[in-house]
PDB file of C-alpha atoms in Angstrom:
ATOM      1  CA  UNK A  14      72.474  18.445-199.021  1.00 91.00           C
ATOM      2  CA  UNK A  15      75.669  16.259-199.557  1.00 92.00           C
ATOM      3  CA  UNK A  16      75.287  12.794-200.087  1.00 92.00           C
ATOM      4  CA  UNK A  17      78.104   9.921-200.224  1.00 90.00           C
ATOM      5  CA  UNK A  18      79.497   6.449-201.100  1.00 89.00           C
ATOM      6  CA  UNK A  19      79.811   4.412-203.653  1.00 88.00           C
ATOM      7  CA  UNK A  20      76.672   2.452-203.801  1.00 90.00           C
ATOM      8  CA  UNK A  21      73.901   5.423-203.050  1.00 91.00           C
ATOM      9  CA  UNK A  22      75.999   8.149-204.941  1.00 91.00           C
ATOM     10  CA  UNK A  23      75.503   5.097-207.811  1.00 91.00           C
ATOM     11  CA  UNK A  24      72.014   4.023-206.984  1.00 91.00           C
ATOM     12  CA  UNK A  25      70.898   8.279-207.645  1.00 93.00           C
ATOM     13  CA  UNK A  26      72.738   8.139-210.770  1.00 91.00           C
ATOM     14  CA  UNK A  27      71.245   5.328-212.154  1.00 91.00           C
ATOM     15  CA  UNK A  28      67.780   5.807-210.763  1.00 92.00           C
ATOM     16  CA  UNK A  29      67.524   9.675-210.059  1.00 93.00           C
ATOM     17  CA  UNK A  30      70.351  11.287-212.079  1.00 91.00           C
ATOM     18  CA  UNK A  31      67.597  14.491-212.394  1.00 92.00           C
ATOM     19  CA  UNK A  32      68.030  15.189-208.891  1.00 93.00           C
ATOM     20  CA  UNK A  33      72.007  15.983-208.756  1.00 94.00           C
ATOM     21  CA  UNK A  34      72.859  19.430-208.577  1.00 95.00           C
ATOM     22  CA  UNK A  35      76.767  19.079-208.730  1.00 94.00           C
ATOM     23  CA  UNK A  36      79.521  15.819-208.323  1.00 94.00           C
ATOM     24  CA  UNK A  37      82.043  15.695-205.870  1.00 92.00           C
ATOM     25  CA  UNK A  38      84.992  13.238-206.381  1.00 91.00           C
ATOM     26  CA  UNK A  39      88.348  12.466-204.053  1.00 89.00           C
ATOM     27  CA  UNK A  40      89.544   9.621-206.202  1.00 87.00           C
ATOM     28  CA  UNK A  41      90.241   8.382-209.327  1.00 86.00           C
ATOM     29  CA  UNK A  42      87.263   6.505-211.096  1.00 85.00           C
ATOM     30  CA  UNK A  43      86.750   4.603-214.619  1.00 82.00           C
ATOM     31  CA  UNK A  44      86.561   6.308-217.492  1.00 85.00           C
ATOM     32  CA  UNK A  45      82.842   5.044-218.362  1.00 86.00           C
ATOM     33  CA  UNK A  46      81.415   6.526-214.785  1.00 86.00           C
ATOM     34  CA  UNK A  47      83.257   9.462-215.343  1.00 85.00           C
ATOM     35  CA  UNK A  48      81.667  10.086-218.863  1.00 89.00           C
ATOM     36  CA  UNK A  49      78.282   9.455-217.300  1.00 88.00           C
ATOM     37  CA  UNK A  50      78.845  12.493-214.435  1.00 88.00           C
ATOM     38  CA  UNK A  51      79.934  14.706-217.097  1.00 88.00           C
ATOM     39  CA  UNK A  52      76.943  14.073-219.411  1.00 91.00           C
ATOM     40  CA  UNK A  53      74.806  15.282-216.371  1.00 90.00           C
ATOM     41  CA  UNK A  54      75.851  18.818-217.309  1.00 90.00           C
ATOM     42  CA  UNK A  55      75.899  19.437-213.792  1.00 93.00           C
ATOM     43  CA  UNK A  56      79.708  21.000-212.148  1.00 93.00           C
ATOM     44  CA  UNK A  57      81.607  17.747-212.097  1.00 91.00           C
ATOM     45  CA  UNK A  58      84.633  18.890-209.213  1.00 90.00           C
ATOM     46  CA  UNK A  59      87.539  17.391-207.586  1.00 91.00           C
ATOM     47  CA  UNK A  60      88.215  18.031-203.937  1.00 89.00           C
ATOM     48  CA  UNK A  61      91.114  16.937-202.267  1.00 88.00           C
ATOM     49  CA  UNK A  62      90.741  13.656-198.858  1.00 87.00           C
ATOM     50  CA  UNK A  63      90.533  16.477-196.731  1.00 89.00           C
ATOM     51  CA  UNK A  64      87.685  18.149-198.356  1.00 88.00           C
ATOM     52  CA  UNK A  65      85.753  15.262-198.927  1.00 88.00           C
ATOM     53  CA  UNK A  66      86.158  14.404-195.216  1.00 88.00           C
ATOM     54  CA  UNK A  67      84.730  17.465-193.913  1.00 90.00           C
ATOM     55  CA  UNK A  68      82.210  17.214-196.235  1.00 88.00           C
ATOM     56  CA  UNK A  69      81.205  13.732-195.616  1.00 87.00           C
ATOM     57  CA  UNK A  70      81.583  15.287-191.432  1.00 85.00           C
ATOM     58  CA  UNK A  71      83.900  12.496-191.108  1.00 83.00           C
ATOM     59  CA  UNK A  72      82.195   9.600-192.908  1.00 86.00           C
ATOM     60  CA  UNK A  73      83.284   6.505-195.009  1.00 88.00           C
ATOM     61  CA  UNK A  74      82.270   8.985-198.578  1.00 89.00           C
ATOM     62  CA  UNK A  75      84.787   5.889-200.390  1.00 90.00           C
ATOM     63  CA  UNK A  76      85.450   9.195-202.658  1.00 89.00           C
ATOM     64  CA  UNK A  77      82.236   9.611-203.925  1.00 89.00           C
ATOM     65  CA  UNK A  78      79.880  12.467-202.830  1.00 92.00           C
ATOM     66  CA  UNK A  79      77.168  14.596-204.406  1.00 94.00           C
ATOM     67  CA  UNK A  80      75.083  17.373-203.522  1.00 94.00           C
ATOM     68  CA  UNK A  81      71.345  17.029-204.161  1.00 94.00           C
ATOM     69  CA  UNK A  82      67.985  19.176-203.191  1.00 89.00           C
ATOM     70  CA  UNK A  83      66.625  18.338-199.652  1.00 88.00           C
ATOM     71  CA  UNK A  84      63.753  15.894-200.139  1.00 92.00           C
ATOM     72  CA  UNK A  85      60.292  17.887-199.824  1.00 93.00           C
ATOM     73  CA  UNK A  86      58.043  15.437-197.511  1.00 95.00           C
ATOM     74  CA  UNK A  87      54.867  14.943-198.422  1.00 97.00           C
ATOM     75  CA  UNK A  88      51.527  16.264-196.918  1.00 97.00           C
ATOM     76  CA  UNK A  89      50.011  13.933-194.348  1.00 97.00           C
ATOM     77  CA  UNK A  90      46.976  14.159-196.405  1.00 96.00           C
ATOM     78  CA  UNK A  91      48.716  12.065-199.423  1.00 96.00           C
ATOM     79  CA  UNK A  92      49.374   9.089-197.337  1.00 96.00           C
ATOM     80  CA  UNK A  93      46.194   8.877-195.384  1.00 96.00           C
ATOM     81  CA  UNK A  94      44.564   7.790-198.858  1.00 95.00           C
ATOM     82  CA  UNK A  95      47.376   4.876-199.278  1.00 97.00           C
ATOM     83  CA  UNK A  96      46.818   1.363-198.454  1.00 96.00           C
ATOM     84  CA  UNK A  97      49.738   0.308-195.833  1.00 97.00           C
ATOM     85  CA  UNK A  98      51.308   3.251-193.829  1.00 98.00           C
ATOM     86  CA  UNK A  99      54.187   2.631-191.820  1.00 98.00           C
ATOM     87  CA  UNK A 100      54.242   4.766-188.866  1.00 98.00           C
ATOM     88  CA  UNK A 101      57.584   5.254-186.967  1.00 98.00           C
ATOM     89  CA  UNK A 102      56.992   6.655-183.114  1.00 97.00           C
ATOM     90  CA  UNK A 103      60.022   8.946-181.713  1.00 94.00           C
ATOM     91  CA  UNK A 104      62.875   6.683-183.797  1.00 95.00           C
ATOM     92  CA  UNK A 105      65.431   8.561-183.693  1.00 93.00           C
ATOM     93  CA  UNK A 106      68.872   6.668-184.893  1.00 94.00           C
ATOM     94  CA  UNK A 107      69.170   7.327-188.442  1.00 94.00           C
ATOM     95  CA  UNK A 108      70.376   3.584-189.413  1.00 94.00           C
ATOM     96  CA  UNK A 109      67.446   2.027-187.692  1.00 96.00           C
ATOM     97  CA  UNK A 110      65.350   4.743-189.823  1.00 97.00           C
ATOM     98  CA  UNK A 111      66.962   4.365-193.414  1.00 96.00           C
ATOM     99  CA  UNK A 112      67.023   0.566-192.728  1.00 96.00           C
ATOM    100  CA  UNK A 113      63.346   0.805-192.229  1.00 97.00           C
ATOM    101  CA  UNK A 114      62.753   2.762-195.458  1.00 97.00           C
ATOM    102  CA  UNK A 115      64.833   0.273-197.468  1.00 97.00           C
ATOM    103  CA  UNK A 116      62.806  -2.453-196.170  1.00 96.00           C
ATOM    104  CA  UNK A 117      59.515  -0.932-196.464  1.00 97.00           C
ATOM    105  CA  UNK A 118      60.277   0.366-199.875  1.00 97.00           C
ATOM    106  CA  UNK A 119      61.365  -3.447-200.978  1.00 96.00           C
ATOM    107  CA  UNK A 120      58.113  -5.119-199.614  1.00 95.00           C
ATOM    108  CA  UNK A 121      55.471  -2.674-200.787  1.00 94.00           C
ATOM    109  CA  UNK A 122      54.889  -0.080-198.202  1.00 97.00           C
ATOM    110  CA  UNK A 123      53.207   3.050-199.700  1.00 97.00           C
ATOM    111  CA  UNK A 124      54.494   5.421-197.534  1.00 98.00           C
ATOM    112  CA  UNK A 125      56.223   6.306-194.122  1.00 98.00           C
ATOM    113  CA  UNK A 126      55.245   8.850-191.116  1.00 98.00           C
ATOM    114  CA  UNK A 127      57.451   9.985-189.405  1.00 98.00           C
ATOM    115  CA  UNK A 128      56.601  11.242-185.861  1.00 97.00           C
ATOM    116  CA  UNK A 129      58.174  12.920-182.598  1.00 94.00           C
ATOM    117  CA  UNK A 130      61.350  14.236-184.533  1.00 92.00           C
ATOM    118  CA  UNK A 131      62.116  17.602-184.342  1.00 89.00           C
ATOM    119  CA  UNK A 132      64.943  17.697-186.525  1.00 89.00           C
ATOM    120  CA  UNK A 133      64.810  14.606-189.034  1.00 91.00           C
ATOM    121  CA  UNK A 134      68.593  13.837-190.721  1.00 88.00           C
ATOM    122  CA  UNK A 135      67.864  13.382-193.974  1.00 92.00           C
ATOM    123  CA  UNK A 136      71.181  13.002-195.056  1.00 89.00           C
ATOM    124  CA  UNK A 137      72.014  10.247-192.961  1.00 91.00           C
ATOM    125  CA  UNK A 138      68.754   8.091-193.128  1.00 94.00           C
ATOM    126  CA  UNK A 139      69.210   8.811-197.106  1.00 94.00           C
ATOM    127  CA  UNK A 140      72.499   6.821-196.822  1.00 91.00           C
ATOM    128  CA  UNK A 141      71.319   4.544-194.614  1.00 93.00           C
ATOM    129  CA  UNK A 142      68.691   3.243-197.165  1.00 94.00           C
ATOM    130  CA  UNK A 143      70.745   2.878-199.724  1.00 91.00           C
ATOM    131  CA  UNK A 144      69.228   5.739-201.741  1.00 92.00           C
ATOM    132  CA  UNK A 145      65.594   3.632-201.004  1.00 94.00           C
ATOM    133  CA  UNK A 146      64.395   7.415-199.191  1.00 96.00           C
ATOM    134  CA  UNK A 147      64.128   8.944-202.919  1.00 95.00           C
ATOM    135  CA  UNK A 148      61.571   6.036-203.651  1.00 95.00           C
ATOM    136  CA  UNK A 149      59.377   6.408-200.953  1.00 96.00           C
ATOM    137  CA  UNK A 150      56.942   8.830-199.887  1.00 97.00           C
ATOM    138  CA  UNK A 151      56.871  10.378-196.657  1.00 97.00           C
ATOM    139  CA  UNK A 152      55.885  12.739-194.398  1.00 97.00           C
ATOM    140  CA  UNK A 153      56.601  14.635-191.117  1.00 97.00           C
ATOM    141  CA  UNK A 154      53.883  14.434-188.432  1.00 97.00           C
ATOM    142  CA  UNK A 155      55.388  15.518-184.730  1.00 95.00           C
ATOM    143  CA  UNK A 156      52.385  14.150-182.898  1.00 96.00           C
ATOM    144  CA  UNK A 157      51.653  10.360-182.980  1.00 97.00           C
ATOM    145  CA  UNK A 158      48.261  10.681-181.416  1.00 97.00           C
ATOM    146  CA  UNK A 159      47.232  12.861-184.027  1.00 97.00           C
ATOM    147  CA  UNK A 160      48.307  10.388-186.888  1.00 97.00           C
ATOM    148  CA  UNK A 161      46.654   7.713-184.738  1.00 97.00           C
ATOM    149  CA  UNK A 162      43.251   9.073-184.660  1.00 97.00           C
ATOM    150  CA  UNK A 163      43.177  10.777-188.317  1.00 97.00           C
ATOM    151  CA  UNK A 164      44.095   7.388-189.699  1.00 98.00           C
ATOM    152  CA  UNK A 165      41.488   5.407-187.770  1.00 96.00           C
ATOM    153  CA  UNK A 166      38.766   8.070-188.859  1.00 96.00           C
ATOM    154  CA  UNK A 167      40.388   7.506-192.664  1.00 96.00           C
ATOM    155  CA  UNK A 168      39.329   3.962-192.045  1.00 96.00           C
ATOM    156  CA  UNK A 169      42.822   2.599-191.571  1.00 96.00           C
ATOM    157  CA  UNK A 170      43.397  -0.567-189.270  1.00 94.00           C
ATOM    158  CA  UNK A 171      45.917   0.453-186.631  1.00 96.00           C
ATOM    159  CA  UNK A 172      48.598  -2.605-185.807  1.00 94.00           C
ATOM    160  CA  UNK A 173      50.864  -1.467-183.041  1.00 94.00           C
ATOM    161  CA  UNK A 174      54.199  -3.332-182.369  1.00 90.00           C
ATOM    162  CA  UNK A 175      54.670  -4.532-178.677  1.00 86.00           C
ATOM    163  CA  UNK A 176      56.425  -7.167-176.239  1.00 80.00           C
ATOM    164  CA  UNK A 177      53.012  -7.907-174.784  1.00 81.00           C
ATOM    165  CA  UNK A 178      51.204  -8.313-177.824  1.00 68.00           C
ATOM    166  CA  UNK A 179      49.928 -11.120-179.844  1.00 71.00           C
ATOM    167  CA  UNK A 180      51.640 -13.046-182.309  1.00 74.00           C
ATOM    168  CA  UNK A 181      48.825 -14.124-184.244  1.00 64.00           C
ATOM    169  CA  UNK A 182      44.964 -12.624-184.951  1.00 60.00           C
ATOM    170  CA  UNK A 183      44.504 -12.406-188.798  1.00 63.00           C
ATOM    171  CA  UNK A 184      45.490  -9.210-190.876  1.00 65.00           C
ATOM    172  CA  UNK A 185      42.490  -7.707-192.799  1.00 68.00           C
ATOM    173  CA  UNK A 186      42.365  -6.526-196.426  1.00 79.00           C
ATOM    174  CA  UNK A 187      42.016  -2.957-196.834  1.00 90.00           C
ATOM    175  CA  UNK A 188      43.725  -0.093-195.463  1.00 95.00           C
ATOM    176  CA  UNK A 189      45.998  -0.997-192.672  1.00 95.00           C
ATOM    177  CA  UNK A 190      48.696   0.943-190.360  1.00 97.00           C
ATOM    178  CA  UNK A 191      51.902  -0.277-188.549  1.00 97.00           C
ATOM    179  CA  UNK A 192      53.169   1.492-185.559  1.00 98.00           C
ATOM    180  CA  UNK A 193      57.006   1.048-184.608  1.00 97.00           C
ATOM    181  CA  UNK A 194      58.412   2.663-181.875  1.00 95.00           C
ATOM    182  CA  UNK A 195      61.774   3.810-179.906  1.00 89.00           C
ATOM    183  CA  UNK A 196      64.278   0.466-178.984  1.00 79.00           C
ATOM    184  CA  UNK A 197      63.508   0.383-174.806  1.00 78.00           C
ATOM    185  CA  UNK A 198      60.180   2.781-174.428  1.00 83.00           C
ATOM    186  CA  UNK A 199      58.436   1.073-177.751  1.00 89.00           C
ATOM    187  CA  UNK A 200      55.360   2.068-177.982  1.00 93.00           C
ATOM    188  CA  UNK A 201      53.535   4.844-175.408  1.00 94.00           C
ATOM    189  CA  UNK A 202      50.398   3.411-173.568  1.00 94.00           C
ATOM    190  CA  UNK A 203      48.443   5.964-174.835  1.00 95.00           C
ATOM    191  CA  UNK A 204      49.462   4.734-178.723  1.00 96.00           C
ATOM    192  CA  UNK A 205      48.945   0.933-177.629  1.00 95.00           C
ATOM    193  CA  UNK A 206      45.355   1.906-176.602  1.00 95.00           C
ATOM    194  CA  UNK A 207      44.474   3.229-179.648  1.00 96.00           C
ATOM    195  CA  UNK A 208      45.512   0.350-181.811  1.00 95.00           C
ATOM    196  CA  UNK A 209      43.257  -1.993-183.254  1.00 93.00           C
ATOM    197  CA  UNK A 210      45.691  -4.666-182.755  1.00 91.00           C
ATOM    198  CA  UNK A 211      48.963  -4.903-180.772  1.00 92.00           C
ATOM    199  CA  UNK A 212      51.278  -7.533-182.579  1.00 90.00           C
ATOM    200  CA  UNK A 213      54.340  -9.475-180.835  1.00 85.00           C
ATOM    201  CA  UNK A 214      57.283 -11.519-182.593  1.00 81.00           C
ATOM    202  CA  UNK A 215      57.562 -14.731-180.519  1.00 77.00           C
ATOM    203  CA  UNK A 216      60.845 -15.771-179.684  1.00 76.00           C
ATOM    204  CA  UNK A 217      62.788 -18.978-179.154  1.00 74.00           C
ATOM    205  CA  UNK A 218      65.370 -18.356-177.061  1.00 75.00           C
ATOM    206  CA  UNK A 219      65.359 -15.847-174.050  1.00 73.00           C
ATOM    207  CA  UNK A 220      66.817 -11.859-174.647  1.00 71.00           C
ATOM    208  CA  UNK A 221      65.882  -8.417-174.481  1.00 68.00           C
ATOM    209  CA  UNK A 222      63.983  -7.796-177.579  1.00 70.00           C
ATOM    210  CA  UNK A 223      64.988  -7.257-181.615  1.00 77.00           C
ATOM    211  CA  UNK A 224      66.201  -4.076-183.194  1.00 88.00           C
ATOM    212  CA  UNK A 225      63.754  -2.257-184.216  1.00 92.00           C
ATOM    213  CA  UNK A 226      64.325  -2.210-188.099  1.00 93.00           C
ATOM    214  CA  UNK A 227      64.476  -5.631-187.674  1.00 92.00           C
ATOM    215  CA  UNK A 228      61.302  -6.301-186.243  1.00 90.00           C
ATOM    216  CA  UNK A 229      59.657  -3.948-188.595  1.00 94.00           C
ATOM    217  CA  UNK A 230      60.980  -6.279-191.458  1.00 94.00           C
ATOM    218  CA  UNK A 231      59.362  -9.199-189.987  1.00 92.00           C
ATOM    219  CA  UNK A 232      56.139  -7.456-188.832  1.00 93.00           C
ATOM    220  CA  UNK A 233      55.632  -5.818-192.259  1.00 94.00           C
ATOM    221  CA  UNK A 234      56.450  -9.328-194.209  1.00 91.00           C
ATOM    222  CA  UNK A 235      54.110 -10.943-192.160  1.00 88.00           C
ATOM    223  CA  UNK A 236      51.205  -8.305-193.049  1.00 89.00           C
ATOM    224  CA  UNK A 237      52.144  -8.006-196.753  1.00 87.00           C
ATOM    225  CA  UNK A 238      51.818 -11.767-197.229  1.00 80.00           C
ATOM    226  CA  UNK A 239      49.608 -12.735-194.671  1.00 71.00           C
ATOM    227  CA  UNK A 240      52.127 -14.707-192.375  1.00 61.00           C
ATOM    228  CA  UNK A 241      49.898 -14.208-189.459  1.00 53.00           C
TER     229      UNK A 241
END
C-alpha cells in the first residue's frame, strides 16, 4: 500500500525503516534524508506531480510517498489477554479512526478492535495517526456482540460510551474494555446492555455531543489515570 507526507513517510523511516518496500519522491529533498532512503537498499524513484497525485488519489503527499506491506491484524485471541482494549463500534471515517489510534497508542492502550467494517482503509487511518497504526496492535472483529460477550467471559470490565451515561462510578484495576461508537447512532442498545458501565462526559455549555475521537481521548485519560 502507498503511504504519504512528510511527517508519517518520516515517522516509518525513523521508527520502522524495515517495513519500506520502495520510496517515492516528487520533490527535491536534503541531501542527509536523501542518503538515509538510499541506504535502505530499497528502489529509491522519482515520479513526476502528476504521478504522485494519482498515487496519493488526490491527497496533500507534500512529495513524499512510500509503498509499504499491508498491516496483518492481529488475532482477536491476542488482545483478549491485554489489559485495556479499546473497542471501536461501526466507526467508519478514517480521521476519527487514526486519531483514535494515535491517542490510544500515546496513553497506553494495548490494543484496538475494530468492529462492523467491512472494508477497513488502512491507508488512510495509517495517515491519519501519524504512523501511530504501526505501533499498535489490532484486530478485525465484524460483530460487536461477539467481542462484547468473549471479553466479559475473558474477565474484562466492559465501559460503554453514552449521552445517558454516568460521569462518575470508579474504574477498577484489572482488565478493562472501552466501547466507542458511530458520531449520531453511538452505541446500539443491545451493546449498552451488555456493558458493565455506561460512561458520559458532562458538559458545560449546551450542544449536540463531542467528536468521537475526542471523547475517546478524554474517556480513555480518565480510565488510565483514574480521573473518574
Amino acid at each position: 500500500m502507498v503511504v504519504y507526507g512528510k511527517r508519517v513517510v518520516e515517522y516509518i523511516l525513523t521508527k520502522h525503516s524495515d517495513k519500506i518496500q520502495q520510496v517515492l519522491l516528487a520533490k527535491e529533498i536534503d541531501k542527509k534524508q536523501f542518503r538515509a532512503f538510499a541506504r535502505l537498499n530499497v528502489p529509491l524513484v522519482r515520479v513526476d506531480s502528476k504521478k504522485a497525485q494519482s498515487l496519493a488519489r488526490g491527497g496533500n503527499h507534500q512529495g513524499y510517498l512510500l509503498e509499504i506491506a499491508p498491516l496483518v491484524p492481529l488475532e482477536f485471541s491476542t488482545l483478549k489477554a491485554m489489559n485495556f482494549v479499546l473497542v471501536l463500534c461501526g466507526i467508519s471515517d478514517v480521521g476519527n479512526i487514526g486519531a483514535l489510534f494515535r491517542t490510544a497508542f500515546v496513553l497506553g492502550v494495548d490494543g484496538i478492535v475494530i468492529c462492523g467494517l467491512k472494508d477497513f482503509k488502512q491507508e488512510g487511518v495509517l495517515r491519519a495517526s501519524s504512523g501511530a497504526m504501526l505501533d499498535m496492535p489490532f484486530c478485525l472483529v465484524y460483530n460487536a456482540l461477539d467481542v462484547a460477550n468473549e471479553l466479559k467471559f475473558a474477565g474484562f470490565r466492559l465501559y460503554g460510551a453514552s449521552l445517558k451515561g454516568v460521569e462518575s462510578n470508579g474504574v477498577t484495576q484489572g482488565k478493562k474494555a472501552l466501547f466507542l461508537g458511530a458520531e449520531g447512532n453511538g452505541l446500539s442498545a443491545k451493546i449498552l446492555k451488555k456493558m458493565d458501565i455506561n460512561l458520559t462526559i458532562a458538559q458545560k455549555r449546551e450542544f449536540d455531543s463531542l467528536n468521537v475521537s475526542t471523547a475517546g481521548a478524554i474517556l480513555i485519560d480518565r480510565i488510565v489515570n483514574g480521573r473518574f
